[in-house]
Short mmCIF file of C-alpha atoms and ligand atoms in Angstrom, two decimals:
data_model
loop_
_atom_site.label_atom_id
_atom_site.label_comp_id
_atom_site.label_asym_id
_atom_site.label_seq_id
_atom_site.Cartn_x
_atom_site.Cartn_y
_atom_site.Cartn_z
CA MET A 1 0.00 0.00 0.00
CA THR A 2 1.14 3.51 -0.66
CA GLU A 3 2.22 4.70 2.72
CA PRO A 4 0.14 7.70 3.71
CA GLY A 5 2.09 10.89 4.16
CA SER A 6 1.91 12.86 7.36
CA GLY A 7 -1.01 15.00 8.29
CA ASN A 8 -4.34 14.47 6.71
CA VAL A 9 -4.83 10.75 7.01
CA ARG A 10 -8.32 9.96 8.29
CA VAL A 11 -9.34 6.38 8.88
CA ARG A 12 -12.41 4.94 10.48
CA PHE A 13 -13.75 1.90 12.19
CA ALA A 14 -17.44 1.50 11.53
CA PRO A 15 -18.95 -1.29 13.61
CA SER A 16 -22.58 -2.28 13.46
CA PRO A 17 -23.88 -2.61 17.02
CA THR A 18 -24.77 -6.27 16.87
CA GLY A 19 -22.89 -7.52 19.93
CA TYR A 20 -19.38 -7.65 21.30
CA LEU A 21 -16.41 -6.83 19.11
CA HIS A 22 -15.24 -9.89 17.17
CA ILE A 23 -11.50 -10.55 17.24
CA GLY A 24 -11.38 -9.96 13.46
CA GLY A 25 -13.02 -6.58 14.03
CA ALA A 26 -10.37 -5.84 16.63
CA ARG A 27 -7.65 -6.57 14.06
CA THR A 28 -9.40 -4.12 11.67
CA VAL A 29 -9.48 -1.45 14.37
CA LEU A 30 -5.86 -2.06 15.25
CA PHE A 31 -4.55 -1.67 11.71
CA ASN A 32 -6.63 1.48 11.15
CA TRP A 33 -5.51 2.87 14.48
CA LEU A 34 -1.87 2.13 13.67
CA LEU A 35 -2.20 3.83 10.31
CA ALA A 36 -3.63 6.93 11.99
CA ARG A 37 -1.09 7.02 14.80
CA LYS A 38 1.80 6.40 12.46
CA SER A 39 0.90 9.21 10.13
CA GLY A 40 -0.27 11.70 12.75
CA GLY A 41 -3.76 11.42 11.32
CA SER A 42 -7.17 10.82 12.90
CA PHE A 43 -8.99 7.67 13.83
CA VAL A 44 -12.77 8.04 13.62
CA LEU A 45 -15.26 5.70 15.25
CA ARG A 46 -18.64 5.60 13.51
CA ILE A 47 -21.56 3.50 14.65
CA GLU A 48 -23.43 1.94 11.75
CA ASP A 49 -26.80 1.44 13.38
CA THR A 50 -29.23 1.71 10.50
CA ASP A 51 -30.25 -1.93 10.49
CA ARG A 52 -32.84 -1.90 13.23
CA THR A 53 -33.47 -5.65 12.91
CA ARG A 54 -29.89 -6.53 13.88
CA HIS A 55 -29.51 -3.99 16.66
CA VAL A 56 -28.47 -5.47 20.00
CA ASP A 57 -29.00 -3.31 23.09
CA ASP A 58 -25.88 -2.23 24.95
CA SER A 59 -23.62 -3.28 22.12
CA VAL A 60 -22.26 0.22 21.55
CA GLN A 61 -21.17 0.33 25.19
CA LYS A 62 -19.71 -3.14 24.85
CA ILE A 63 -17.74 -2.21 21.76
CA LEU A 64 -16.42 0.96 23.41
CA ALA A 65 -15.39 -1.08 26.46
CA ASP A 66 -13.61 -3.62 24.25
CA LEU A 67 -11.70 -0.86 22.45
CA ARG A 68 -10.70 0.75 25.73
CA TRP A 69 -9.52 -2.56 27.09
CA LEU A 70 -7.33 -3.01 24.03
CA GLY A 71 -5.98 0.53 24.48
CA LEU A 72 -7.24 1.69 21.07
CA THR A 73 -8.55 5.19 21.63
CA TRP A 74 -10.51 7.10 19.01
CA ASP A 75 -10.12 10.77 18.14
CA GLU A 76 -13.67 11.34 16.97
CA GLY A 77 -16.86 9.43 17.58
CA PRO A 78 -19.16 8.47 20.46
CA GLU A 79 -18.20 10.24 23.69
CA ALA A 80 -15.29 11.98 21.92
CA GLY A 81 -17.36 14.20 19.62
CA GLY A 82 -15.79 15.82 16.56
CA ASP A 83 -16.49 18.25 13.74
CA VAL A 84 -18.13 15.89 11.28
CA GLY A 85 -20.72 14.18 13.50
CA PRO A 86 -23.16 12.91 14.44
CA TYR A 87 -21.20 9.67 14.57
CA PHE A 88 -24.26 7.45 14.93
CA GLN A 89 -25.77 6.80 11.52
CA SER A 90 -29.27 6.63 12.97
CA GLU A 91 -28.91 10.36 13.73
CA ARG A 92 -27.95 11.25 10.16
CA LEU A 93 -31.15 10.41 8.25
CA PRO A 94 -31.71 13.96 6.90
CA ILE A 95 -28.18 13.87 5.45
CA TYR A 96 -28.80 10.59 3.65
CA ASN A 97 -32.15 11.82 2.36
CA GLU A 98 -30.46 14.82 0.80
CA TYR A 99 -28.05 12.62 -1.18
CA LEU A 100 -30.79 10.17 -1.99
CA ALA A 101 -32.80 12.98 -3.55
CA LYS A 102 -29.77 13.85 -5.69
CA LEU A 103 -29.45 10.30 -6.97
CA LEU A 104 -33.17 10.10 -7.68
CA ALA A 105 -33.09 13.42 -9.53
CA SER A 106 -30.08 12.43 -11.64
CA GLY A 107 -31.67 9.10 -12.53
CA ASP A 108 -28.90 7.11 -10.79
CA ALA A 109 -31.44 5.71 -8.36
CA TYR A 110 -35.12 4.88 -8.62
CA TYR A 111 -38.06 3.91 -6.48
CA ALA A 112 -38.86 0.23 -6.66
CA MET A 113 -42.22 -1.13 -5.59
CA GLU A 114 -42.15 -4.89 -6.08
CA THR A 115 -43.99 -6.87 -3.46
CA PRO A 116 -42.15 -9.62 -1.55
CA GLU A 117 -44.06 -12.16 -3.68
CA GLU A 118 -42.89 -10.54 -6.91
CA LEU A 119 -39.29 -10.54 -5.68
CA GLN A 120 -39.58 -14.18 -4.71
CA ALA A 121 -40.92 -15.04 -8.16
CA MET A 122 -37.92 -13.25 -9.73
CA ARG A 123 -35.57 -15.27 -7.55
CA GLU A 124 -37.23 -18.52 -8.53
CA LYS A 125 -37.10 -17.65 -12.20
CA ALA A 126 -33.40 -16.83 -11.89
CA ARG A 127 -32.80 -20.14 -10.17
CA THR A 128 -34.48 -22.16 -12.92
CA GLU A 129 -32.58 -20.20 -15.55
CA LYS A 130 -29.36 -20.67 -13.53
CA ARG A 131 -28.70 -16.95 -13.32
CA VAL A 132 -26.91 -15.54 -10.24
CA LEU A 133 -28.61 -12.17 -10.39
CA SER A 134 -32.34 -12.17 -10.02
CA TYR A 135 -33.60 -8.62 -9.91
CA ASP A 136 -35.00 -7.39 -13.23
CA ARG A 137 -34.79 -3.66 -13.57
CA PRO A 138 -38.34 -2.45 -14.36
CA ASN A 139 -38.86 -0.98 -17.78
CA PRO A 140 -39.88 1.77 -17.80
CA LEU A 141 -38.59 2.79 -14.37
CA PRO A 142 -41.19 4.13 -11.96
CA THR A 143 -41.13 7.92 -11.85
CA ILE A 144 -40.30 9.83 -8.69
CA GLU A 145 -43.97 10.88 -8.45
CA GLN A 146 -45.16 7.29 -8.71
CA GLY A 147 -42.72 6.21 -6.01
CA GLU A 148 -43.68 8.98 -3.65
CA SER A 149 -47.37 8.48 -4.06
CA ALA A 150 -46.99 4.70 -3.52
CA ARG A 151 -45.15 5.51 -0.32
CA LYS A 152 -47.93 7.82 0.80
CA ASP A 153 -50.38 4.99 0.19
CA GLY A 154 -48.40 2.92 2.65
CA ARG A 155 -46.96 0.48 0.12
CA PRO A 156 -43.47 -0.93 0.79
CA VAL A 157 -41.27 1.21 -1.41
CA VAL A 158 -37.48 1.03 -1.54
CA VAL A 159 -34.91 3.03 -3.47
CA ARG A 160 -32.50 1.09 -5.67
CA PHE A 161 -29.21 2.25 -7.11
CA LYS A 162 -29.01 1.88 -10.87
CA MET A 163 -25.76 0.04 -11.53
CA PRO A 164 -23.92 1.49 -14.50
CA GLY A 165 -23.54 -0.96 -17.36
CA GLU A 166 -19.75 -0.95 -17.27
CA ASP A 167 -16.87 -2.82 -15.66
CA ILE A 168 -15.72 -1.31 -12.38
CA THR A 169 -12.07 -1.51 -11.40
CA VAL A 170 -11.07 -0.72 -7.85
CA HIS A 171 -7.47 -0.31 -6.88
CA ASP A 172 -6.85 -2.16 -3.65
CA ASP A 173 -3.64 -1.21 -1.87
CA ILE A 174 -3.06 -4.79 -0.75
CA LEU A 175 -4.59 -6.83 -3.56
CA GLY A 176 -3.93 -4.61 -6.57
CA ASP A 177 -6.59 -3.90 -9.18
CA VAL A 178 -9.84 -5.74 -8.63
CA THR A 179 -12.29 -5.61 -11.53
CA LEU A 180 -15.93 -6.45 -11.42
CA ALA A 181 -17.33 -7.03 -14.88
CA SER A 182 -20.45 -5.18 -15.90
CA GLY A 183 -23.64 -7.07 -15.08
CA GLN A 184 -22.18 -8.80 -12.00
CA ILE A 185 -24.11 -6.67 -9.53
CA GLU A 186 -27.82 -6.04 -9.74
CA ASP A 187 -29.47 -2.75 -8.84
CA PHE A 188 -29.23 -2.91 -5.06
CA VAL A 189 -31.37 -1.29 -2.37
CA ILE A 190 -29.97 1.92 -0.91
CA GLN A 191 -33.00 2.95 1.11
CA LYS A 192 -35.21 0.40 2.78
CA SER A 193 -38.97 0.65 3.06
CA ASP A 194 -38.58 1.80 6.69
CA GLY A 195 -36.85 4.95 5.41
CA PHE A 196 -33.41 3.93 6.72
CA PRO A 197 -30.48 3.80 4.30
CA THR A 198 -28.75 0.48 3.76
CA TYR A 199 -25.16 0.00 4.90
CA HIS A 200 -23.77 0.58 1.41
CA PHE A 201 -25.33 3.97 0.93
CA ALA A 202 -24.81 5.36 4.42
CA CYS A 203 -21.20 4.17 4.36
CA VAL A 204 -20.43 5.95 1.09
CA VAL A 205 -22.05 9.21 2.18
CA ASP A 206 -20.35 9.15 5.56
CA ASP A 207 -16.89 8.23 4.32
CA GLU A 208 -17.12 11.27 2.05
CA LEU A 209 -18.54 13.70 4.62
CA MET A 210 -16.20 12.46 7.33
CA LYS A 211 -13.30 13.09 4.95
CA ILE A 212 -12.00 9.53 5.18
CA THR A 213 -8.81 9.01 3.19
CA HIS A 214 -8.16 5.28 3.71
CA VAL A 215 -10.63 2.46 4.13
CA LEU A 216 -9.01 -0.57 5.60
CA ARG A 217 -11.39 -3.46 6.22
CA GLY A 218 -11.72 -7.23 6.02
CA GLN A 219 -11.73 -9.07 2.71
CA GLU A 220 -15.36 -10.04 3.30
CA HIS A 221 -16.15 -6.49 2.17
CA LEU A 222 -14.13 -6.66 -1.04
CA MET A 223 -17.15 -7.24 -3.28
CA ASN A 224 -18.95 -4.30 -1.67
CA THR A 225 -16.30 -1.90 -2.85
CA PRO A 226 -17.32 -1.77 -6.55
CA LYS A 227 -20.83 -0.88 -5.37
CA HIS A 228 -19.40 1.87 -3.23
CA VAL A 229 -17.22 3.17 -6.03
CA ALA A 230 -20.18 3.20 -8.44
CA MET A 231 -22.14 5.34 -5.96
CA GLN A 232 -19.17 7.64 -5.40
CA ARG A 233 -18.99 8.24 -9.14
CA ALA A 234 -22.72 8.94 -9.38
CA LEU A 235 -22.53 11.37 -6.46
CA GLY A 236 -19.40 13.11 -7.72
CA PHE A 237 -17.35 11.93 -4.71
CA ALA A 238 -13.68 11.07 -4.97
CA THR A 239 -12.52 7.48 -4.46
CA PHE A 240 -9.91 7.18 -1.73
CA HIS A 241 -7.52 4.37 -0.77
CA TYR A 242 -9.02 0.96 -0.22
CA ALA A 243 -7.26 -2.00 1.33
CA HIS A 244 -8.85 -5.32 2.25
CA MET A 245 -7.19 -7.47 4.86
CA PRO A 246 -6.87 -11.24 4.82
CA VAL A 247 -9.56 -13.33 6.45
CA ILE A 248 -8.77 -15.00 9.79
CA PHE A 249 -9.06 -18.79 9.84
CA ASN A 250 -9.07 -21.42 12.56
CA MET A 251 -6.19 -23.87 12.54
CA ASN A 252 -8.45 -26.49 10.92
CA GLY A 253 -8.99 -24.20 7.93
CA SER A 254 -12.55 -23.08 8.75
CA LYS A 255 -13.31 -19.38 8.95
CA MET A 256 -13.15 -18.05 12.51
CA SER A 257 -16.70 -17.00 13.25
CA LYS A 258 -19.11 -16.27 16.07
CA ARG A 259 -20.94 -19.47 15.09
CA ASP A 260 -17.93 -21.51 16.26
CA LYS A 261 -19.23 -20.99 19.79
CA GLU A 262 -22.67 -22.46 19.07
CA LYS A 263 -21.09 -25.35 17.18
CA ALA A 264 -18.84 -26.20 20.14
CA LEU A 265 -21.72 -25.98 22.63
CA LYS A 266 -23.78 -28.34 20.49
CA LYS A 267 -20.94 -30.84 20.63
CA GLY A 268 -20.77 -30.43 24.41
CA GLU A 269 -17.36 -28.75 24.16
CA PRO A 270 -16.36 -25.49 25.87
CA PRO A 271 -16.96 -22.59 23.46
CA PRO A 272 -13.77 -21.09 22.01
CA GLU A 273 -12.95 -17.43 22.61
CA ILE A 274 -14.05 -15.42 19.56
CA ASP A 275 -15.01 -11.94 20.75
CA VAL A 276 -12.53 -9.58 22.36
CA ASN A 277 -14.55 -9.81 25.54
CA ASP A 278 -14.20 -13.62 25.55
CA PHE A 279 -10.43 -13.21 25.75
CA ARG A 280 -10.77 -10.63 28.50
CA VAL A 281 -13.03 -12.87 30.56
CA ALA A 282 -10.76 -15.86 29.89
CA GLY A 283 -7.91 -13.98 31.58
CA TYR A 284 -5.75 -12.87 28.67
CA LEU A 285 -3.77 -9.64 28.76
CA PRO A 286 -4.77 -6.93 26.28
CA GLU A 287 -1.06 -6.44 25.50
CA ALA A 288 -0.82 -10.06 24.38
CA VAL A 289 -4.05 -9.95 22.38
CA VAL A 290 -2.98 -6.77 20.57
CA ASN A 291 0.48 -8.17 19.89
CA PHE A 292 -0.99 -11.42 18.60
CA ILE A 293 -3.62 -9.90 16.30
CA ALA A 294 -1.07 -7.46 14.87
CA LEU A 295 0.69 -10.49 13.42
CA LEU A 296 -2.48 -11.83 11.78
CA GLY A 297 -1.78 -10.58 8.29
CA TRP A 298 1.15 -8.30 9.07
CA ASN A 299 4.80 -9.08 9.79
CA PRO A 300 7.74 -6.83 10.60
CA GLY A 301 9.95 -8.39 7.93
CA ASP A 302 12.25 -9.98 10.50
CA GLU A 303 12.04 -12.52 13.30
CA ARG A 304 10.72 -10.16 15.94
CA GLU A 305 7.43 -11.16 17.52
CA HIS A 306 7.14 -9.18 20.75
CA PHE A 307 5.51 -5.78 20.14
CA SER A 308 3.86 -3.31 22.46
CA LEU A 309 1.40 -0.82 20.96
CA ASP A 310 4.13 1.83 20.94
CA GLU A 311 6.53 -0.51 19.19
CA LEU A 312 3.84 -1.38 16.67
CA VAL A 313 3.27 2.29 15.90
CA LYS A 314 6.98 2.56 15.16
CA THR A 315 7.26 -0.63 13.12
CA PHE A 316 3.91 -1.06 11.36
CA THR A 317 3.73 -0.37 7.64
CA MET A 318 0.90 -1.18 5.27
CA GLU A 319 3.44 -2.51 2.80
CA ARG A 320 3.97 -5.49 5.03
CA VAL A 321 0.30 -6.43 5.26
CA GLY A 322 -0.01 -9.63 3.25
CA LYS A 323 -2.62 -11.14 0.99
CA THR A 324 -2.68 -14.62 2.41
CA ASN A 325 -5.20 -15.68 4.98
CA ALA A 326 -4.12 -15.62 8.59
CA LYS A 327 -4.37 -18.55 10.98
CA PHE A 328 -5.46 -18.09 14.56
CA ASP A 329 -3.06 -20.27 16.52
CA ARG A 330 -4.37 -20.45 20.08
CA GLU A 331 -1.23 -22.19 21.37
CA LYS A 332 0.78 -19.28 20.10
CA LEU A 333 -1.54 -16.77 21.74
CA LEU A 334 -1.09 -18.63 25.04
CA ALA A 335 2.68 -18.45 24.61
CA PHE A 336 2.41 -14.72 23.86
CA ASN A 337 0.33 -14.23 26.98
CA THR A 338 2.82 -16.14 29.11
CA ASN A 339 5.61 -13.95 27.77
CA TRP A 340 3.69 -10.77 28.33
CA ALA A 341 2.77 -11.77 31.89
CA ALA A 342 6.47 -12.35 32.55
CA SER A 343 7.63 -9.09 30.99
CA LEU A 344 5.04 -6.60 32.23
CA ASP A 345 5.81 -4.27 35.05
CA PHE A 346 4.22 -5.72 38.21
CA ASP A 347 1.86 -2.80 38.85
CA ARG A 348 0.46 -3.12 35.35
CA LEU A 349 0.13 -6.88 35.72
CA PHE A 350 -1.76 -6.39 38.97
CA GLU A 351 -4.05 -3.82 37.36
CA ALA A 352 -4.83 -6.28 34.57
CA PHE A 353 -5.42 -9.03 37.14
CA CYS A 354 -7.93 -6.84 39.00
CA ASP A 355 -9.68 -6.14 35.71
CA TYR A 356 -9.90 -9.88 35.13
CA LEU A 357 -11.38 -10.43 38.61
CA SER A 358 -13.99 -7.76 37.89
CA VAL A 359 -15.18 -9.33 34.61
CA ALA A 360 -14.77 -13.08 35.10
CA THR A 361 -17.87 -14.88 36.28
CA ASP A 362 -16.44 -17.76 38.27
CA ILE A 363 -14.23 -16.03 40.79
CA PRO A 364 -14.66 -17.40 44.35
CA GLN A 365 -16.13 -14.86 46.75
CA GLY A 366 -13.07 -14.97 49.01
CA VAL A 367 -10.87 -13.85 46.13
CA ARG A 368 -13.33 -11.12 45.14
CA ASP A 369 -13.36 -9.76 48.69
CA ALA A 370 -9.61 -10.10 49.27
CA ASP A 371 -7.70 -7.03 50.32
CA GLU A 372 -5.32 -5.48 47.83
CA ALA A 373 -2.04 -6.17 49.63
CA LYS A 374 -2.81 -9.85 49.99
CA LEU A 375 -3.97 -10.11 46.39
CA ARG A 376 -0.74 -8.52 45.23
CA ASP A 377 1.29 -11.05 47.23
CA ALA A 378 -0.81 -13.86 45.81
CA LEU A 379 -0.17 -12.69 42.26
CA LYS A 380 3.55 -12.35 43.00
CA ALA A 381 3.59 -15.91 44.26
CA CYS A 382 2.14 -17.03 40.91
CA LEU A 383 4.59 -15.33 38.57
CA GLY A 384 5.30 -17.55 35.63
CA LEU A 385 1.56 -17.74 35.00
CA ARG A 386 0.09 -18.33 31.55
CA ILE A 387 -3.35 -16.76 31.97
CA PHE A 388 -5.08 -15.28 35.02
CA PRO A 389 -7.32 -18.26 35.85
CA ASP A 390 -4.04 -20.07 36.67
CA VAL A 391 -3.60 -17.67 39.58
CA VAL A 392 -7.07 -18.30 40.96
CA LYS A 393 -6.56 -22.05 40.62
CA LYS A 394 -3.22 -21.89 42.35
CA VAL A 395 -3.97 -19.54 45.25
CA GLY A 396 -7.78 -19.38 45.43
CA PHE A 397 -7.71 -21.67 48.50
CA VAL A 398 -5.78 -19.05 50.46
CA PHE A 399 -8.80 -16.75 50.38
CA ALA A 400 -11.38 -19.36 51.40
CA PRO A 401 -12.38 -19.88 55.06
CA ASP A 402 -10.19 -22.47 56.79
CA SER A 403 -13.23 -24.64 57.38
CA ASP A 404 -13.83 -24.90 53.61
CA THR A 405 -10.65 -26.82 52.85
CA GLU A 406 -11.59 -29.97 51.02
CA TYR A 407 -9.06 -32.73 50.68
CA ASP A 408 -8.45 -34.37 47.35
CA PRO A 409 -8.57 -38.10 48.24
CA LYS A 410 -5.84 -38.93 45.74
CA ALA A 411 -3.48 -36.31 47.21
CA VAL A 412 -4.24 -37.47 50.74
CA LYS A 413 -3.52 -41.07 49.85
CA LYS A 414 -0.32 -40.34 47.99
CA VAL A 415 1.17 -37.64 50.18
CA LEU A 416 -0.20 -38.24 53.67
CA ALA A 417 -1.54 -41.75 54.19
CA LYS A 418 1.09 -43.75 52.27
CA ASN A 419 3.88 -45.52 54.23
CA ASP A 420 1.81 -45.89 57.38
CA GLY A 421 0.79 -42.27 57.44
CA ALA A 422 4.31 -40.83 57.14
CA GLY A 423 2.94 -37.59 55.77
CA PHE A 424 0.53 -37.18 58.69
CA ALA A 425 3.39 -37.86 61.12
CA MET A 426 5.47 -35.22 59.36
CA LEU A 427 2.63 -32.74 59.72
CA GLU A 428 2.51 -33.32 63.46
CA LEU A 429 6.21 -32.77 63.77
CA VAL A 430 6.38 -29.68 61.59
CA SER A 431 3.28 -28.03 63.00
CA ALA A 432 4.77 -28.19 66.51
CA LYS A 433 7.84 -26.39 65.20
CA LEU A 434 5.79 -23.87 63.20
CA GLU A 435 3.78 -23.06 66.29
CA THR A 436 6.89 -21.78 68.03
CA LEU A 437 8.21 -19.88 65.00
CA ALA A 438 8.27 -16.21 65.92
CA ASP A 439 9.17 -14.69 62.57
CA TRP A 440 6.48 -15.78 60.07
CA SER A 441 8.41 -15.00 56.91
CA THR A 442 9.25 -16.97 53.77
CA SER A 443 12.89 -17.25 54.71
CA SER A 444 12.26 -18.43 58.29
CA ILE A 445 9.68 -20.97 57.14
CA GLU A 446 12.04 -22.26 54.46
CA GLN A 447 14.88 -22.46 56.99
CA LEU A 448 12.67 -24.41 59.39
CA ILE A 449 11.79 -26.90 56.66
CA LYS A 450 15.44 -27.20 55.66
CA ASP A 451 16.42 -27.92 59.26
CA VAL A 452 13.82 -30.67 59.49
CA CYS A 453 15.12 -32.17 56.24
CA GLU A 454 18.68 -32.19 57.52
CA GLU A 455 17.73 -33.59 60.89
CA LYS A 456 15.67 -36.41 59.36
CA GLU A 457 17.85 -36.81 56.29
CA ILE A 458 14.90 -36.44 53.95
CA LYS A 459 14.12 -34.36 50.86
CA MET A 460 12.30 -30.99 50.87
CA GLY A 461 9.31 -32.56 49.14
CA ASN A 462 8.73 -34.92 52.07
CA VAL A 463 7.97 -31.90 54.22
CA ALA A 464 6.62 -29.41 51.72
CA GLN A 465 4.10 -31.73 50.05
CA PRO A 466 2.33 -32.83 53.26
CA LEU A 467 2.14 -29.16 54.27
CA ARG A 468 0.79 -28.21 50.86
CA VAL A 469 -1.94 -30.84 50.98
CA ALA A 470 -2.81 -29.89 54.55
CA VAL A 471 -3.31 -26.20 53.81
CA SER A 472 -4.71 -26.36 50.25
CA GLY A 473 -6.33 -29.78 50.02
CA SER A 474 -4.33 -30.51 46.86
CA THR A 475 -0.81 -30.73 45.56
CA ILE A 476 -1.02 -27.38 43.75
CA SER A 477 0.11 -24.16 45.39
CA PRO A 478 2.91 -21.63 45.04
CA ALA A 479 6.24 -22.32 46.77
CA ILE A 480 5.54 -23.55 50.27
CA GLY A 481 7.16 -20.65 52.14
CA GLU A 482 5.18 -18.10 50.15
CA THR A 483 2.02 -20.13 50.55
CA LEU A 484 2.25 -20.24 54.33
CA VAL A 485 3.06 -16.54 54.53
CA LEU A 486 0.04 -15.78 52.37
CA LEU A 487 -2.13 -17.86 54.67
CA GLY A 488 -0.71 -16.48 57.90
CA LYS A 489 0.24 -18.44 60.97
CA ASP A 490 -3.23 -18.93 62.45
CA SER A 491 -4.77 -20.28 59.25
CA THR A 492 -1.80 -22.49 58.56
CA LEU A 493 -1.98 -24.12 61.97
CA ALA A 494 -5.77 -24.36 61.90
CA ARG A 495 -5.67 -26.12 58.52
CA ILE A 496 -2.98 -28.54 59.64
CA ARG A 497 -5.09 -29.38 62.70
CA LYS A 498 -8.13 -29.92 60.49
CA CYS A 499 -6.11 -32.14 58.19
CA LEU A 500 -4.87 -34.27 61.06
CA THR A 501 -8.49 -35.03 61.98
CA ILE A 502 -8.93 -36.95 58.74
CA ARG A 503 -6.08 -39.29 59.59
CA ASP A 504 -8.41 -41.69 61.37
CA THR A 505 -10.68 -41.93 58.36
CA GLN A 506 -7.87 -43.23 56.15
N1 LIG B 1 -20.67 -1.72 9.48
C1 LIG B 1 -19.84 -2.52 8.62
C2 LIG B 1 -19.45 -3.77 9.38
O1 LIG B 1 -19.57 -3.81 10.59
C3 LIG B 1 -18.62 -1.70 8.24
C4 LIG B 1 -17.89 -2.20 7.07
C5 LIG B 1 -16.90 -1.18 6.55
O2 LIG B 1 -15.86 -1.01 7.19
O3 LIG B 1 -17.20 -0.54 5.55
O4 LIG B 1 -19.08 -4.76 8.79
#
């Protein structure tokens, strides 16, 4: 793609409010945002809410929240304002009507009054004649007066754009010239019978009035572009830069889509993360998600893979956006997340962890209510984590009441009951020593365990594992010293006492 010069670049992201932001949509936003930031231009957010049948309540707020979570701020749009608003298409009907009137007057658009039955009959005829296009342009075309009076009579009247009978070539900055031969697109609806414009028409008018210079969107929109260019020509608008990005596929070669979730649920499998919010709730870091999606269709031209948003702004160029479809490798995303969790500054990691706790649905109450200092220590004890649920799994027990500890029978058998209850005996011995330990710190606890090991000529694990099972119920916890410090002396001793009561049941 021709790299935009500095200054006047204006790009936009134009979501339809039909739910959460899809990960593919996030990639579209990211590349547009990078283009704007790189060139010192503006990133516009426009809400394409003219299809009332697909509108989902709250989705605008959800999309804004997803963008904020990713760190992709917009210069103009909802809540930010701007000079070329309103930025909700549903508030721009008078503007569309003005341009619609122009197209009707110039004969580039016409009122169409076919009933649903007539349209269905056309489709059937086309099917039997094996034609792809079904709509037959009426001859003669209804006049403006006929259309308006039919509307007044309450008949369903739409406005259709009259496709010019010529080939349309669009230059795509990624794909090169894309030509659509004449006769490949039928006269399409630009205003529906409810008076709202269709996506195609509103998009063309708004891109012009919002002074957009580069449209960067998914390849699923490629065949819409000739329609848009035809309307631009009829309206006397200029055609700006277009670039269509590769489609994102699952590793098995199917297209990554929202329907993947339903399919998985039907098979009784856990639904895969598809929307940005799914990744947030699943405990991924926005840094990792952004870094990962940047590489879906773009590469820096060398081996580098770790990019923050700032580094992406420096490195990103449209020239390195490829044509080939991108594969969404979840293993790789997990590896990215693990790396990011290890490289982030601790305060930022903790902030992201708190965000996770606020959005995830299955966080135990004790963890939700935990005080900040203790939560910080818990997160520190879990460094090396892959995703945030790992932390809750590993230290969640610390925040539960002592009386809630449930013992995993397998762990009890293996670690405590085996060899005539050697683990239980070890617990008795160590708890007596812990009781007299004045300084309840990681180093003192570790020293105490070391001393026991030396005295008894045994390995660390013979002491640490029984303690771990006693206080957590399982064999999973952070390092034993850190675990006991997190729990505190009273809870540690109370849990060991509780554990010793199950000895007789073994
Ligand atoms: N509202 C359209 C969508 O969500 C925008 C497409 C475009 O970028 O032109 O798919």
